[in-house]
mmCIF file of C-alpha atoms and ligand atoms in Angstrom:
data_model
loop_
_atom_site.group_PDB
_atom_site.id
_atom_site.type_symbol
_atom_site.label_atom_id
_atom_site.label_comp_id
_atom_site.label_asym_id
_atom_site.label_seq_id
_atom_site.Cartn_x
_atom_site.Cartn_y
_atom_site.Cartn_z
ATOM 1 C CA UNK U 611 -78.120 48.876 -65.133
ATOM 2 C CA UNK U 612 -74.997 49.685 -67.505
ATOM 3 C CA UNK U 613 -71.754 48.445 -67.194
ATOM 4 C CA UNK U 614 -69.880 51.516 -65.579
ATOM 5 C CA UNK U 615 -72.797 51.006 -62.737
ATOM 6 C CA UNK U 616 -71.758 47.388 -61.762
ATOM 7 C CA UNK U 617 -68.675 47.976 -62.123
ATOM 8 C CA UNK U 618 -68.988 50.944 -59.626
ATOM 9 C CA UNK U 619 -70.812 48.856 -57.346
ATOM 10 C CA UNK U 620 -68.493 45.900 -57.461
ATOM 11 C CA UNK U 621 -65.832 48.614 -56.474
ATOM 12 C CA UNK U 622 -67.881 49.923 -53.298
ATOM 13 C CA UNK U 623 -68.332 45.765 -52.576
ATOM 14 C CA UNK U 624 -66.294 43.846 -49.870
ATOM 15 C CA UNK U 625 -66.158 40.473 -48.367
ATOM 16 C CA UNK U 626 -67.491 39.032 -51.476
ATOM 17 C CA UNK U 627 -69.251 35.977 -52.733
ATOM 18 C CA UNK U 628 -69.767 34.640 -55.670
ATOM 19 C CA UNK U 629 -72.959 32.413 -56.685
ATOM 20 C CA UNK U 630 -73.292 29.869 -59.435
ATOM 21 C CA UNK U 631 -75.861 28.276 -60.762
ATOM 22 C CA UNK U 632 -77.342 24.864 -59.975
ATOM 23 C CA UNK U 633 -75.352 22.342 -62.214
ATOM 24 C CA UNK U 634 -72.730 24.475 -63.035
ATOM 25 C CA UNK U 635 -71.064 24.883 -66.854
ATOM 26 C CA UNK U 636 -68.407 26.284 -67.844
ATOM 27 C CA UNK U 637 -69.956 29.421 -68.782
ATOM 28 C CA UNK U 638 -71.215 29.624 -64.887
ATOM 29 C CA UNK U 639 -67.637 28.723 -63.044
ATOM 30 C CA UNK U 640 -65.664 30.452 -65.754
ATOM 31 C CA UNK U 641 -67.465 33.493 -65.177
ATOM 32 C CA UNK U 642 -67.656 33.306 -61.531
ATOM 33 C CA UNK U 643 -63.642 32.554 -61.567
ATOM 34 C CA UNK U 644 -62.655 34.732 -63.368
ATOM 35 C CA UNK U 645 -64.409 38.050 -61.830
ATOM 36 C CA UNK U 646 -63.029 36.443 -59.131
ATOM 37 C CA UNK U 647 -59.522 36.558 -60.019
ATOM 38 C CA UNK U 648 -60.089 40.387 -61.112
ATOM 39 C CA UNK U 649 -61.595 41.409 -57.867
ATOM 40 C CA UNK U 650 -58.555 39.890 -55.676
ATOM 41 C CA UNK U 651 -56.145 41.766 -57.722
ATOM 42 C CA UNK U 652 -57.921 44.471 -56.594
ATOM 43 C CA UNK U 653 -57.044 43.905 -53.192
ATOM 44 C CA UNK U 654 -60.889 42.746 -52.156
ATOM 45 C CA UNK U 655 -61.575 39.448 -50.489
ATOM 46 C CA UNK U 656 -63.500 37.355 -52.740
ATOM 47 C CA UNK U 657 -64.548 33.741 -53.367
ATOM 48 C CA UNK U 658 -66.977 31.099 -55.343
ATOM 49 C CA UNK U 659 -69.867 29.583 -52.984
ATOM 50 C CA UNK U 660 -69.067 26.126 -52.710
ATOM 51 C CA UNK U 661 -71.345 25.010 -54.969
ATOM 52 C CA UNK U 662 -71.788 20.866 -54.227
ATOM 53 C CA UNK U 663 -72.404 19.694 -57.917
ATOM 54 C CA UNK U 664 -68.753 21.367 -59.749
ATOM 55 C CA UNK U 665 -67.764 18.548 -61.417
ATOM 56 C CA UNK U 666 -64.315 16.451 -61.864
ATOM 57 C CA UNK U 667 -63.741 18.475 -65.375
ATOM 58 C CA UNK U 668 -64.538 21.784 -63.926
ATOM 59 C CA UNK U 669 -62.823 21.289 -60.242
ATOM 60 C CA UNK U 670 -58.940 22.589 -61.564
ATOM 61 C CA UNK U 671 -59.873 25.529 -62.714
ATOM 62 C CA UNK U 672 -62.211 26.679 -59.873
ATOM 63 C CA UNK U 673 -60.385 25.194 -56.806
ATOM 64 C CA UNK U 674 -58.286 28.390 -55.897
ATOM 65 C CA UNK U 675 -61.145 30.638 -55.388
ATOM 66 C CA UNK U 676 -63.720 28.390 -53.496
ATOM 67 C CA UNK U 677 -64.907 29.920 -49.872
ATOM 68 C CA UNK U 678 -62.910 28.082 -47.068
ATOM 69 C CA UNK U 679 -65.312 27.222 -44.329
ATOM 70 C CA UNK U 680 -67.063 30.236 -42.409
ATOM 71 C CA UNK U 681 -66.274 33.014 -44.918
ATOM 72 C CA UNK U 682 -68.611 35.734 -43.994
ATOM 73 C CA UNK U 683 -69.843 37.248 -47.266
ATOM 74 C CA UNK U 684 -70.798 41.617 -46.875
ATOM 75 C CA UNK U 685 -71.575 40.869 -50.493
ATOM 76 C CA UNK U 686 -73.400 38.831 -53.015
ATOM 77 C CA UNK U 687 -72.912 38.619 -56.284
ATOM 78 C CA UNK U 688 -74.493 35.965 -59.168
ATOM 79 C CA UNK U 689 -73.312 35.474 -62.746
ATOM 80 C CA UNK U 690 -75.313 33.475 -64.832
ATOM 81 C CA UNK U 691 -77.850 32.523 -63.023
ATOM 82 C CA UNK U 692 -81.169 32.883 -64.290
ATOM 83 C CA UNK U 693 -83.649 32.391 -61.812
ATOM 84 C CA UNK U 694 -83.830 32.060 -57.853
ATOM 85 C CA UNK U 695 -84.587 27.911 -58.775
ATOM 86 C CA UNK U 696 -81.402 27.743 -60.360
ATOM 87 C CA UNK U 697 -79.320 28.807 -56.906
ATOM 88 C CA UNK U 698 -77.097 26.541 -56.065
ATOM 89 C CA UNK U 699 -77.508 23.501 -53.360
ATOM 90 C CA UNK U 700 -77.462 25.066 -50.134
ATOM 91 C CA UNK U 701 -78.186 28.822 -51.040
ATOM 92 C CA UNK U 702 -80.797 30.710 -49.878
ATOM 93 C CA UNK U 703 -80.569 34.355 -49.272
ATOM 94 C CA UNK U 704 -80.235 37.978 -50.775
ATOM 95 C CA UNK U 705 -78.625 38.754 -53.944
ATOM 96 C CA UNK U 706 -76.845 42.048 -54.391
ATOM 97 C CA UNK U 707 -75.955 41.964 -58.210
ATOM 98 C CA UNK U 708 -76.654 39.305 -61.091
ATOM 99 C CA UNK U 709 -74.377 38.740 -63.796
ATOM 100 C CA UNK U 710 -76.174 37.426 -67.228
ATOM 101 C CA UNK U 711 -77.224 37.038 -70.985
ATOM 102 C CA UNK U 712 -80.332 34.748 -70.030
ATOM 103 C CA UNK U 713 -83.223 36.846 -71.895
ATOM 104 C CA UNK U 714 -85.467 34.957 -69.542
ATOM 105 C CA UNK U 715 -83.836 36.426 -66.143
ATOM 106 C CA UNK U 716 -86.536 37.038 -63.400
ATOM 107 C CA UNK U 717 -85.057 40.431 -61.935
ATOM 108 C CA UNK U 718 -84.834 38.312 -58.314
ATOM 109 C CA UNK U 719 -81.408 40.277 -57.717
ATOM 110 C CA UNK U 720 -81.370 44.059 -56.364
ATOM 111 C CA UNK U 721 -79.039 44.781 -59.303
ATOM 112 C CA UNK U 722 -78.675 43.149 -62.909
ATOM 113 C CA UNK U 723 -76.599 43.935 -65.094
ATOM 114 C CA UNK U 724 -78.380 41.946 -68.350
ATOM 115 C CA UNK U 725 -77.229 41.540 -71.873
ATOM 116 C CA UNK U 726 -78.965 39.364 -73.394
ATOM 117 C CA UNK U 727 -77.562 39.645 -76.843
ATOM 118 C CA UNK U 728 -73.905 38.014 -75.573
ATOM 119 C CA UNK U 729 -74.089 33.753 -75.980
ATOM 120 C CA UNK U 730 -72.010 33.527 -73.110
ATOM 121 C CA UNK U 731 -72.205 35.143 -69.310
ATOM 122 C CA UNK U 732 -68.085 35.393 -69.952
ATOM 123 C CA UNK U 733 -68.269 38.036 -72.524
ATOM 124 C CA UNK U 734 -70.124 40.295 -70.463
ATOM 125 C CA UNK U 735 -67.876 39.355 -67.887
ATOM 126 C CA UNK U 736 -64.388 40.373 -70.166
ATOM 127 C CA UNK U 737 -66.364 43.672 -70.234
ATOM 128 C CA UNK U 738 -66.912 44.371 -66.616
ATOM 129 C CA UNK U 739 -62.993 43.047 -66.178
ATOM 130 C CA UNK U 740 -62.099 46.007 -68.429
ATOM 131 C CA UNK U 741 -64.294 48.186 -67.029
ATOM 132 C CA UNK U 742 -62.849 47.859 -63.299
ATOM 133 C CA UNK U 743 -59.473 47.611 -64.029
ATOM 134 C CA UNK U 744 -58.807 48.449 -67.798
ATOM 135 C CA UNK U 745 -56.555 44.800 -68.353
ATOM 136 C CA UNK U 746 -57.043 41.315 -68.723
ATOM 137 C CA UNK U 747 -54.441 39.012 -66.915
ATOM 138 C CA UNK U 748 -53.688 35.312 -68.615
ATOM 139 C CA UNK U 749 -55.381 33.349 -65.949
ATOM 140 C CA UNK U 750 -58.486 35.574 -66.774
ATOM 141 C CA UNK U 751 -58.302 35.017 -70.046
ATOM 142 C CA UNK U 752 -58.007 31.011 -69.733
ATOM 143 C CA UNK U 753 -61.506 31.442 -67.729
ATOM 144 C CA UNK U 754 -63.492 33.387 -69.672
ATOM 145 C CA UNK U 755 -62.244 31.265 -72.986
ATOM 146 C CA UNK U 756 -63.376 28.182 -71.296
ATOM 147 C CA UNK U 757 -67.176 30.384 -70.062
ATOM 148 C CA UNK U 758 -67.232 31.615 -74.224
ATOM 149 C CA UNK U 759 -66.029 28.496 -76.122
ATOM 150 C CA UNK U 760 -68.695 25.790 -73.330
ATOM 151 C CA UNK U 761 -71.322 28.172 -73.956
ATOM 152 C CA UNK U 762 -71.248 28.223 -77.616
ATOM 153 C CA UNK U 763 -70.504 23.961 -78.195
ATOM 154 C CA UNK U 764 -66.941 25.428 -79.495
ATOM 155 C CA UNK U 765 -68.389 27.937 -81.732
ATOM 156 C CA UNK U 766 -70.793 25.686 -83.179
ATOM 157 C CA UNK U 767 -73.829 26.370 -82.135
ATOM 158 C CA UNK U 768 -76.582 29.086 -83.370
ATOM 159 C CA UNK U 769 -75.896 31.575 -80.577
ATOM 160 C CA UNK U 770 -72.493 31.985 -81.795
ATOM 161 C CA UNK U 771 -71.849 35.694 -83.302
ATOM 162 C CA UNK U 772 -69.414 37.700 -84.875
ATOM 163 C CA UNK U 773 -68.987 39.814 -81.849
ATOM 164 C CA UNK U 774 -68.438 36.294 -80.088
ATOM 165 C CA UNK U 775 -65.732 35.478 -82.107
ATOM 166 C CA UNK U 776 -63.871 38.836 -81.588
ATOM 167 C CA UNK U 777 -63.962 38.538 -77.649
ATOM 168 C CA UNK U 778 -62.604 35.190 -78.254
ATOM 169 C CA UNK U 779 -59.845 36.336 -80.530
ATOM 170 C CA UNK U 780 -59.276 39.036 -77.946
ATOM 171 C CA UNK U 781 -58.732 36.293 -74.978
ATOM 172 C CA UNK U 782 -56.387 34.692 -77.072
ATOM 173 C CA UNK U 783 -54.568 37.751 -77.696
ATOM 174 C CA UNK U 784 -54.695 37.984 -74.136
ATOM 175 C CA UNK U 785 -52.890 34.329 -73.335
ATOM 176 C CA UNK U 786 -55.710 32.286 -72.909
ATOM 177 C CA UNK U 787 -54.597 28.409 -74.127
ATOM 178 C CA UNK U 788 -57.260 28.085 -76.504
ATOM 179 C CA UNK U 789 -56.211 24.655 -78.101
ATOM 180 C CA UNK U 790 -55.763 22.952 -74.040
ATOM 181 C CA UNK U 791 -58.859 24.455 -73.032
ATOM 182 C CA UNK U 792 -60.665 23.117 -76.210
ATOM 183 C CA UNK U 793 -58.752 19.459 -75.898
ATOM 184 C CA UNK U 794 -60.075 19.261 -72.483
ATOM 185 C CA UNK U 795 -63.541 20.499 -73.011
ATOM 186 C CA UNK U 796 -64.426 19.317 -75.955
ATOM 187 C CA UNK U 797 -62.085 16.359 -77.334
ATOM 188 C CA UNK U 798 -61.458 14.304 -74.263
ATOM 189 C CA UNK U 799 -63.837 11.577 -73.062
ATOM 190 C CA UNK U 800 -64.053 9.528 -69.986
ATOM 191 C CA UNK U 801 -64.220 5.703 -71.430
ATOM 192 C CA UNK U 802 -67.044 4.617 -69.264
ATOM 193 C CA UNK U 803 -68.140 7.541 -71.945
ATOM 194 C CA UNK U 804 -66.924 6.343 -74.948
ATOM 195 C CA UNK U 805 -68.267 1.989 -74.279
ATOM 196 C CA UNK U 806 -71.538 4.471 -73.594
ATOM 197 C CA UNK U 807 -71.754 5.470 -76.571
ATOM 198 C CA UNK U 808 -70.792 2.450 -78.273
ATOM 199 C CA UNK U 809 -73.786 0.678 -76.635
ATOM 200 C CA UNK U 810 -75.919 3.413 -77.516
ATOM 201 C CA UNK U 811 -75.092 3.363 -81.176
ATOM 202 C CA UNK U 812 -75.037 -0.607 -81.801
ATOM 203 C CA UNK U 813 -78.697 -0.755 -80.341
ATOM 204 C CA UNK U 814 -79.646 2.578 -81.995
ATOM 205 C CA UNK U 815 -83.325 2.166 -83.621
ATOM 206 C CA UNK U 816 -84.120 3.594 -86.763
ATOM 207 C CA UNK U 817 -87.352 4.501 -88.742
ATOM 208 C CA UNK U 818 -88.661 5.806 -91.693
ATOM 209 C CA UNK U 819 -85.615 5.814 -93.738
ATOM 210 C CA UNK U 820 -83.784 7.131 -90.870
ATOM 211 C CA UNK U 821 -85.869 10.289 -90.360
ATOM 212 C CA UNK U 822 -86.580 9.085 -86.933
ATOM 213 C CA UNK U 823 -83.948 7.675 -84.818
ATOM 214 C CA UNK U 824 -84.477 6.322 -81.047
ATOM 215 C CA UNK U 825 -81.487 5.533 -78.241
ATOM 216 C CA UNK U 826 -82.599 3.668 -75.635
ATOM 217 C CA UNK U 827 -80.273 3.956 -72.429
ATOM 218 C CA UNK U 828 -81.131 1.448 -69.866
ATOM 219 C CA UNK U 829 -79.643 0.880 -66.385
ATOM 220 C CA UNK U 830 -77.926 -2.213 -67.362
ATOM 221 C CA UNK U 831 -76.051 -0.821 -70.488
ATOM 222 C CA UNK U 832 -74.827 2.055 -67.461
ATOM 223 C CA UNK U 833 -73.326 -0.817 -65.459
ATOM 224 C CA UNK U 834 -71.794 -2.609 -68.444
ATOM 225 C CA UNK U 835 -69.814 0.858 -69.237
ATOM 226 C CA UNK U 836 -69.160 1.768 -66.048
ATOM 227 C CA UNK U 837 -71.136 4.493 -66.531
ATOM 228 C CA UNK U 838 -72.548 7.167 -64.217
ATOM 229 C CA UNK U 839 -74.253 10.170 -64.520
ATOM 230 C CA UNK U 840 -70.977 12.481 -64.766
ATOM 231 C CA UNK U 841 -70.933 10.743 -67.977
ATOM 232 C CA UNK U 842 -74.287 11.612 -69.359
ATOM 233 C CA UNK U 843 -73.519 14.853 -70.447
ATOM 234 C CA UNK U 844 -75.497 15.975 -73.803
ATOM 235 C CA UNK U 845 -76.583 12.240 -74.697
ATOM 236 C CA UNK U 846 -79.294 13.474 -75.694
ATOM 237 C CA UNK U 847 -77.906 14.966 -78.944
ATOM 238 C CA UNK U 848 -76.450 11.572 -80.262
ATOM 239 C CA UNK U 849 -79.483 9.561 -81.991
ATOM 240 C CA UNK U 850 -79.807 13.436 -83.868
ATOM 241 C CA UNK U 851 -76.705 12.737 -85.488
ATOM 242 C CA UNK U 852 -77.650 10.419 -87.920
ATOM 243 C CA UNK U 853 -77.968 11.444 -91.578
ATOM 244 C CA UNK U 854 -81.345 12.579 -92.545
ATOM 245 C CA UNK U 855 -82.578 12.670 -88.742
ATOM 246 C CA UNK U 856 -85.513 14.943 -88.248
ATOM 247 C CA UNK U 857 -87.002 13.907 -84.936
ATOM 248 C CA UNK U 858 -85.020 11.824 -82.702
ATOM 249 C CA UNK U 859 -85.663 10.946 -78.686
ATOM 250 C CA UNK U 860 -83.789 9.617 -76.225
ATOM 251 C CA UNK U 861 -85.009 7.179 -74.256
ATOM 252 C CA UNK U 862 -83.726 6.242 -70.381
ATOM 253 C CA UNK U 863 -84.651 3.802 -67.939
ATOM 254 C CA UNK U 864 -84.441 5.547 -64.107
ATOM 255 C CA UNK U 865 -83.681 4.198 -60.511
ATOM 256 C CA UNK U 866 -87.669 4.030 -59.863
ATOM 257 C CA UNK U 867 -89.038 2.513 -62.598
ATOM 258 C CA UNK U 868 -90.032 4.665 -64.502
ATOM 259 C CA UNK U 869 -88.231 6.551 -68.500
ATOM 260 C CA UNK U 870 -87.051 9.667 -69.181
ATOM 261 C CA UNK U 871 -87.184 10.762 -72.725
ATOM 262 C CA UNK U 872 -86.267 13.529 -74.181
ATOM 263 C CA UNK U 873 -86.915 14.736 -77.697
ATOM 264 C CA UNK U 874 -85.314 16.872 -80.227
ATOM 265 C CA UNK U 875 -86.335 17.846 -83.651
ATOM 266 C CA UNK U 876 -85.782 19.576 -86.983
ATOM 267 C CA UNK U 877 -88.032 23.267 -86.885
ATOM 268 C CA UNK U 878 -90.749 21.775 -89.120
ATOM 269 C CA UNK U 879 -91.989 19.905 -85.726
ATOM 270 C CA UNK U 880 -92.598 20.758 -82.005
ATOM 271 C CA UNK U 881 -90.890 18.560 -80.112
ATOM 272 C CA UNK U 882 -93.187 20.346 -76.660
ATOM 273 C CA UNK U 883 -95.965 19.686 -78.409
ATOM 274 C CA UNK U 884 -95.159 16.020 -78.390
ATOM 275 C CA UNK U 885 -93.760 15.905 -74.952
ATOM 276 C CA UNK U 886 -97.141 17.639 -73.339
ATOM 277 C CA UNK U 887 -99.182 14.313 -74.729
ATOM 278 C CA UNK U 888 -97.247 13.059 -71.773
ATOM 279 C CA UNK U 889 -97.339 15.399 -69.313
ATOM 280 C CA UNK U 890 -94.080 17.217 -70.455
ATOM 281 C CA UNK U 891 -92.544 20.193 -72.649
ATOM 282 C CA UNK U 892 -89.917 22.573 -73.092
ATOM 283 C CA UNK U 893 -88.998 24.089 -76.469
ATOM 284 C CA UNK U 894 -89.514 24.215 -79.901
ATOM 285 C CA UNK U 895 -86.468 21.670 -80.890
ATOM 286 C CA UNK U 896 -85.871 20.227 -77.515
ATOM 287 C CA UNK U 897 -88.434 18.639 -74.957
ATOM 288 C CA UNK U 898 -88.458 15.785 -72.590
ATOM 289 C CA UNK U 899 -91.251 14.181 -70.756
ATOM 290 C CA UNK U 900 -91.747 10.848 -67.896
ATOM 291 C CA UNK U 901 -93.572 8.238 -68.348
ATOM 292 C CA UNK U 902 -94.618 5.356 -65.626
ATOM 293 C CA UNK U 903 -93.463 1.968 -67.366
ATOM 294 C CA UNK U 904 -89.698 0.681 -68.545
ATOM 295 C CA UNK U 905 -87.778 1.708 -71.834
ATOM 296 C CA UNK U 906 -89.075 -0.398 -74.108
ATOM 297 C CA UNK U 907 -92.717 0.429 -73.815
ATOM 298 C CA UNK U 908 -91.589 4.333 -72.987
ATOM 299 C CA UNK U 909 -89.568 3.974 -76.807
ATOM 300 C CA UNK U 910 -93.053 2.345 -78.280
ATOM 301 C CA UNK U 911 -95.212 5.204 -76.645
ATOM 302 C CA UNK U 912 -92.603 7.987 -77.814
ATOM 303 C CA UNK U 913 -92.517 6.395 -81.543
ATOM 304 C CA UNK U 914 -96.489 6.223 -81.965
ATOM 305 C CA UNK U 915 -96.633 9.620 -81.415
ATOM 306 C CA UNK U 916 -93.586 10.821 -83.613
ATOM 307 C CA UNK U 917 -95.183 8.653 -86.458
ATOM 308 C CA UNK U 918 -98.619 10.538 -85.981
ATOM 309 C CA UNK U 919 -97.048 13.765 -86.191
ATOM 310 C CA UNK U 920 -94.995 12.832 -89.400
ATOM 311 C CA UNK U 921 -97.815 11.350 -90.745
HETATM 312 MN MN1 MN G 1058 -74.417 30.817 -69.848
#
């Protein structure tokens, strides 16, 4: 469907509610909160499902609009949110209209509304804003700057486009506090984090003049940081950040015995193909697999078979 469509049919809407997707980003509740916002102003009753896993970072900005207890939803409506497995805790039911840029959506709502050109779920989102009510208002623009700016690592990553960068410019023009947002977001660490990290880095294992680079992450080095999962967030990317990495892997020792790797690598290898010698897969650049033993044999297993590949 275009965008005059949904916004049409968010117009007819009432009573409505607003899905998220399982482990929600900023992309996710920014979205959500924001076409939130626009629909009130509208007059319409409308709210976020209560989505268990929001995190401490994410909690301010989505508090306002969460459904109080025994809100009766007429209406359903889910923005970024890929795929019926991606619902969030505690959701099961119809879904009126879907929301996203995920080239990979499976068409489970009745409606979509799909771009998947856009990085972000918030720039289709500043669109449909438009669309219904031809402004943006500040507190709109603070949400869909955090959805844009979470999406895209801060404009760094691949998926980032011109047309990205305009709707950005254009929620700053519209008040959105770019530098908080990005402070918060992207430049402030818990320290349990940061000792992390320090751990991870001191016991970093290199090989092959740095080419491959291995963190191991076991539960011990958790408890000496104070460290839970909250801050775990992308740990995956820091053994890649070593100078002249091509494949690295992370390495994690879990509550049942068993490791948790996951892999990322330059284009010249598949990091899926590696992961499927044990069971696992995922992309191109970025895989992950289990294996049934502790960390230090899961790091031996996962380096045998990064040196075969290299050669
Ligand atoms: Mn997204």
């Amino acid at each position: 469907m275009d965008l005059n469509t949904c916004a049409h049919l968010l117009e007819e809407m009432e009573n409505i509610l607003i899905l998220t997707h399982a482990r929600p980003d900023g992309d996710t509740l920014g979205s959500a909160a924001a076409l939130c916002h626009c629909l009130r102003t509208m007059g319409k009753n409308a709210c976020l499902y209560n989505n268990p896993e929001i995190t401490e970072k994410f909690l301010p900005f989505v508090q306002d609009y969460l459904a109080p207890k025994g809100f009766e939803a007429k209406a359903v409506v889910a923005v970024d949110l890929a795929d019926q497995g991606l619902f969030p805790r505690g959701y099961s039911g119809v879904v009126d209209l879907c929301i996203d840029h995920h080239p990979s959506n499976s068409g489970y709502a009745c409606e979509t509304l799909l771009k998947a050109t856009k990085a972000s779920c918030g720039e289709i989102i500043y669109e449909v804003i438009l669309a219904l009510r031809g402004n943006l208002e500040k507190e709109e623009a603070d949400l869909l700057y955090m959805a844009v700016s979470t999406d895209t690592g801060c404009f760094c990553y691949a998926n980032t486009r011109g047309d990205t960068l305009k709707t950005a410019a254009l929620l700053v023009e519209a008040g959105a506090d770019n530098w908080k947002i990005n402070k918060l977001m992207f430049r402030t660490f818990s320290r349990s984090r940061l000792v992390l990290e320090g751990l991870i880095y001191a016991s970093l294992r290199s090989y092959r003049e740095n080419r491959i680079n291995i963190a191991v992450i076991t539960k011990e080095m958790m408890q000496q940081a104070g460290a839970t999962e909250n801050d775990c967030d992308d740990i995956a990317s820091l053994p890649g950040r070593v100078e002249g990495n091509q494949i690295s892997a992370t390495v994690r020792e879990l509550d049942n015995g068993e490791s948790k790797i996951s892999l990322r690598s330059i284009e010249t290898y598949n990091s899926s193909e590696i992961c499927a010698q044990f069971g696992g897969g995922g992309h191109a650049m970025a895989a992950g697999c289990s294996m049934a033993c502790g960390p230090t044999e899961a790091a031996e297993r996962i380096l045998q078979a990064i040196l075969e590949v290299m050669g």
